[in-house]
Short mmCIF file of C-alpha atoms in Angstrom, two decimals:
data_model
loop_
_atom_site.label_atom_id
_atom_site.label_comp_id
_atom_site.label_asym_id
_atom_site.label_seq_id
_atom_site.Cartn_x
_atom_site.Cartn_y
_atom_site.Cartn_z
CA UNK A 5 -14.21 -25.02 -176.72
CA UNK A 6 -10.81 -25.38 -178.26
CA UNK A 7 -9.16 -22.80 -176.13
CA UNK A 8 -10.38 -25.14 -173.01
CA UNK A 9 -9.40 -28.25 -174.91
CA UNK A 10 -5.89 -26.60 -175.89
CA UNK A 11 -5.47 -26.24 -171.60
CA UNK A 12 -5.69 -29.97 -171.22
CA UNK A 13 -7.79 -29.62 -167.69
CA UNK A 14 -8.44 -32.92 -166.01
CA UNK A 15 -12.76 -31.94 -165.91
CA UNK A 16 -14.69 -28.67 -166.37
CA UNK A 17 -17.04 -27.17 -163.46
CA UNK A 18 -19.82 -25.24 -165.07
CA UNK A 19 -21.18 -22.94 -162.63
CA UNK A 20 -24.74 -21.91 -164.01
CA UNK A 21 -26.10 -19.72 -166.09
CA UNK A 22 -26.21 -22.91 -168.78
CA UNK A 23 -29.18 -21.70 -170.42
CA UNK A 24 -30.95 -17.87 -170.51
CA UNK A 25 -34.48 -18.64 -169.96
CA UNK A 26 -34.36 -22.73 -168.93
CA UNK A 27 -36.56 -24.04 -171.70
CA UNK A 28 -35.89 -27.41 -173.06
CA UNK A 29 -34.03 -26.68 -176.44
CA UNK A 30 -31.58 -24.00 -174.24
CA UNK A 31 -30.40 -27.26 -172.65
CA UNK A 32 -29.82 -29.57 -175.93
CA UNK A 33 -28.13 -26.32 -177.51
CA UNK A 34 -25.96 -26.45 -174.37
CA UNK A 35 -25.11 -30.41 -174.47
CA UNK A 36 -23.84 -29.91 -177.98
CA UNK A 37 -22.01 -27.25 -176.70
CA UNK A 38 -20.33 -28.84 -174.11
CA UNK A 39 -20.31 -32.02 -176.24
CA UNK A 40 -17.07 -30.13 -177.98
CA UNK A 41 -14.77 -30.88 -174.77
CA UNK A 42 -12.52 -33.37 -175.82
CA UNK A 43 -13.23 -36.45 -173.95
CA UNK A 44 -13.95 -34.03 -170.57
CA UNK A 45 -15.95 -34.75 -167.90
CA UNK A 46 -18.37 -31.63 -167.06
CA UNK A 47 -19.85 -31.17 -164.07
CA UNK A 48 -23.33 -28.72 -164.45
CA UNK A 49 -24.23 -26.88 -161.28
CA UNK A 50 -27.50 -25.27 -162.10
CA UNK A 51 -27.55 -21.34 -161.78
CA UNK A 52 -30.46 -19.08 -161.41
CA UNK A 53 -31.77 -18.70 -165.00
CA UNK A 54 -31.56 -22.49 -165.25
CA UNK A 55 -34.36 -22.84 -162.22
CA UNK A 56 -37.63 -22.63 -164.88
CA UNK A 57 -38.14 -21.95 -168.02
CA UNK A 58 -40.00 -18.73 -169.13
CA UNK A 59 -42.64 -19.71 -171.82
CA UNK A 60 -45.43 -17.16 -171.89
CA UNK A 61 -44.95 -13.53 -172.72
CA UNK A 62 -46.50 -10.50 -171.35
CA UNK A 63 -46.49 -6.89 -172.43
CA UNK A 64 -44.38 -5.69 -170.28
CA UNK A 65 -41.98 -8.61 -170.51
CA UNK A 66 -40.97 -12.39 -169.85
CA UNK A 67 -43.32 -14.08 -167.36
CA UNK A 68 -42.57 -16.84 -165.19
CA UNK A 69 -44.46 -19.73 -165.98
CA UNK A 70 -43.63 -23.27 -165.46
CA UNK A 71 -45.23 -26.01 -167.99
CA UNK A 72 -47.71 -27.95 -166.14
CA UNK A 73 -45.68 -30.84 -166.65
CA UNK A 74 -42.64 -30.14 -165.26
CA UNK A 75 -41.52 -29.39 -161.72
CA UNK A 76 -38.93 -27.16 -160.87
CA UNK A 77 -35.36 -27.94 -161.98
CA UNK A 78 -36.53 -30.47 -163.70
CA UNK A 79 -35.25 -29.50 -166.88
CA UNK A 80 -31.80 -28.70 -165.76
CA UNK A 81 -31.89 -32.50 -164.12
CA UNK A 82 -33.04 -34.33 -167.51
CA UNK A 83 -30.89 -32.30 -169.78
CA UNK A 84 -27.62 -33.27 -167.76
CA UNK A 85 -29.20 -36.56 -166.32
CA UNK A 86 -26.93 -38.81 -168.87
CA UNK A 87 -23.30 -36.45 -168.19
CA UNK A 88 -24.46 -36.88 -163.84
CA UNK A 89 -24.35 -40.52 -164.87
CA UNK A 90 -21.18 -40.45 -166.82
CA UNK A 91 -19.57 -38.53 -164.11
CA UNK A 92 -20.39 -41.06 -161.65
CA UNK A 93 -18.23 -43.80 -163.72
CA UNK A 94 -15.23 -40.98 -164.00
CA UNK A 95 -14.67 -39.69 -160.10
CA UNK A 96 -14.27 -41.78 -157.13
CA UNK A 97 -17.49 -41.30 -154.41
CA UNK A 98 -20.19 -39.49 -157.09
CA UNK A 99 -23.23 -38.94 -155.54
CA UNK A 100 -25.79 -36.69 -156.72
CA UNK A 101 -28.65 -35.76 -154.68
CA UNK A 102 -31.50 -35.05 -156.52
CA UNK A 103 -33.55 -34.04 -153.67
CA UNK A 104 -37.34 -33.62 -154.62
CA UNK A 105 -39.33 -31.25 -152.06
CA UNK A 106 -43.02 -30.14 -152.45
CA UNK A 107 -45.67 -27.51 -151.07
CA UNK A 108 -48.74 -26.15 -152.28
CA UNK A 109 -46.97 -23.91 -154.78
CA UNK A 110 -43.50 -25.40 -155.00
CA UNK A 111 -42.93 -28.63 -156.99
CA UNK A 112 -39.10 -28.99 -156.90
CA UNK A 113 -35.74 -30.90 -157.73
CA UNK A 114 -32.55 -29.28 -155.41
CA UNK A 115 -29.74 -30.43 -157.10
CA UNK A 116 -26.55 -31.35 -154.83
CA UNK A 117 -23.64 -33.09 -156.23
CA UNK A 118 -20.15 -34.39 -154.31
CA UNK A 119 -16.98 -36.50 -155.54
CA UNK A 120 -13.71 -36.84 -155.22
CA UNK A 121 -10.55 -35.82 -157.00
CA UNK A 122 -6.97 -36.75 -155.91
CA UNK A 123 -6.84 -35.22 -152.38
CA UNK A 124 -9.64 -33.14 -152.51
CA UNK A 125 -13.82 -33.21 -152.34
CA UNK A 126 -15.80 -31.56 -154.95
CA UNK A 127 -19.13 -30.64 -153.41
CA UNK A 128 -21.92 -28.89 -155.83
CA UNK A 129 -24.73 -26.70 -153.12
CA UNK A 130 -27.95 -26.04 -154.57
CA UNK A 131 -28.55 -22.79 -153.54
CA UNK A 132 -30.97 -21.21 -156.16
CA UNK A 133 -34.10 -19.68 -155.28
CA UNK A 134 -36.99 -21.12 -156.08
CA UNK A 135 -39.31 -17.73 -156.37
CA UNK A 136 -40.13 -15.79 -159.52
CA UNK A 137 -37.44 -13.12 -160.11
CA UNK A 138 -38.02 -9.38 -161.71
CA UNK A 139 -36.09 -10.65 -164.62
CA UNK A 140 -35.14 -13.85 -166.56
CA UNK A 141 -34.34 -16.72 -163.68
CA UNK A 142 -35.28 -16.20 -159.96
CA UNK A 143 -33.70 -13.58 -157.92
CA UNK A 144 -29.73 -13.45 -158.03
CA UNK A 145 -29.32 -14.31 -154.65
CA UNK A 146 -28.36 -17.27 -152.71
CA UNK A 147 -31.69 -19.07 -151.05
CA UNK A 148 -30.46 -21.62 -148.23
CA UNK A 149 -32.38 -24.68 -148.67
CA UNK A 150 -32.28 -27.34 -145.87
CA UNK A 151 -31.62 -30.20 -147.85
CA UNK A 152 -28.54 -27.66 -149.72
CA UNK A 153 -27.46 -26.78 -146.23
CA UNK A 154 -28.17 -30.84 -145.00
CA UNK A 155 -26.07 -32.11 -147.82
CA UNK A 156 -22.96 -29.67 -147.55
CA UNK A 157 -22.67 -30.35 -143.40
CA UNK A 158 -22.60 -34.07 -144.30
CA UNK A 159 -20.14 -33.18 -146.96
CA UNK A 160 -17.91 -31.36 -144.52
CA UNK A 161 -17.81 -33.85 -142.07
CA UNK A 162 -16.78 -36.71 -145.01
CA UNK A 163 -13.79 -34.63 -145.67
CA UNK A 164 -12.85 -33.78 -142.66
CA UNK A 165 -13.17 -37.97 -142.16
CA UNK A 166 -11.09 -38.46 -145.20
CA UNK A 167 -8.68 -35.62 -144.75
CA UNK A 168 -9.93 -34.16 -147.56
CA UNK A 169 -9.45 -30.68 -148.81
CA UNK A 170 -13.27 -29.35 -149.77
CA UNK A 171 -14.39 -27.28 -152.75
CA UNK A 172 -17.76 -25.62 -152.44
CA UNK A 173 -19.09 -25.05 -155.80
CA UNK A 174 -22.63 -23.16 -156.06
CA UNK A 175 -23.78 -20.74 -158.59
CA UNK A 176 -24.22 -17.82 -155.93
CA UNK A 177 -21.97 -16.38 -153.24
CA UNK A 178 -22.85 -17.81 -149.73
CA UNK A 179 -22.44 -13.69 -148.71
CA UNK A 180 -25.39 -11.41 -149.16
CA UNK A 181 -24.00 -8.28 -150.55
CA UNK A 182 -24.72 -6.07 -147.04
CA UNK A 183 -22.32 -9.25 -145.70
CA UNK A 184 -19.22 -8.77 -148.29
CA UNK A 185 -19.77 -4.87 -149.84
#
């Protein structure tokens, strides 16, 4: 943290991967973490191991299994629920969308953020897959939600209004890899 504090930056974009396996204490350990910018306003985007936490083992490795009382992305949203609030008080138009969807086997939060800084609009896309990956997290791969996809379009059009310049800031390339390999 001191080399970012020694760069003076105006706020800190942290792109995901905040935790390795999205259990609760991963997140405190994080807060703490980030707790050592000096006076900095964060802003979490949650990445793909951040999704659900893995709490049961197996023998041939983690399993995904979400606590039956938590839905997912819920844990990303109530370990950064107080710096979202902060934030709000620190950037001119914060609005976070914590969009909560459900089906018969998907309980869960999308997380979509937007403000602005000096001439430009800062626009966090929940793009994270919501399915059980090989691995720690869900698949590495961008998943394009409707409300993600909903919130960005309504995001575009407010800076185009405002004559804005727009940052797009997800944890995953919008590109597949057959699109940009």
């Amino acid at each position: 943290m001191s080399a970012i504090n020694r760069l003076q930056p105006h706020f800190i974009v942290v792109l995901g991967h905040v935790t390795d396996s999205g259990e609760k204490s991963e997140f405190q350990r994080a807060r703490t973490i980030l707790g050592g910018l000096e006076q900095k306003p964060y802003v979490p985007i949650m990445g793909n191991h951040d999704v659900w936490p893995y709490i049961r083992y197996t023998v041939g490795g983690r399993e995904a299994s979400i606590p039956d009382d938590c839905y997912i992305g819920q844990y990303f949203y109530e370990g950064f629920k107080t710096m979202f609030d902060s934030v709000g008080m620190q950037f001119a138009n914060w609005m976070k969308a914590a969009e909560f969807a459900s089906s018969p086997d998907n309980y869960s939060y999308y997380l979509n953020s937007s403000f602005d800084y000096q001439n430009y609009k800062f626009v966090g896309a929940d793009f994270n897959s919501r399915n059980a990956g090989i691995y720690l997290g869900v698949p590495g791969e961008a998943d394009v939600h409707t409300w993600s996809l909903n919130w960005i379009g309504t995001s575009v059009a407010a800076a185009t209004r405002e004559k804005r310049k727009l940052f797009i800031l997800c944890h995953h390339p919008l590109l597949n890899k057959s699109e940009c390999c």
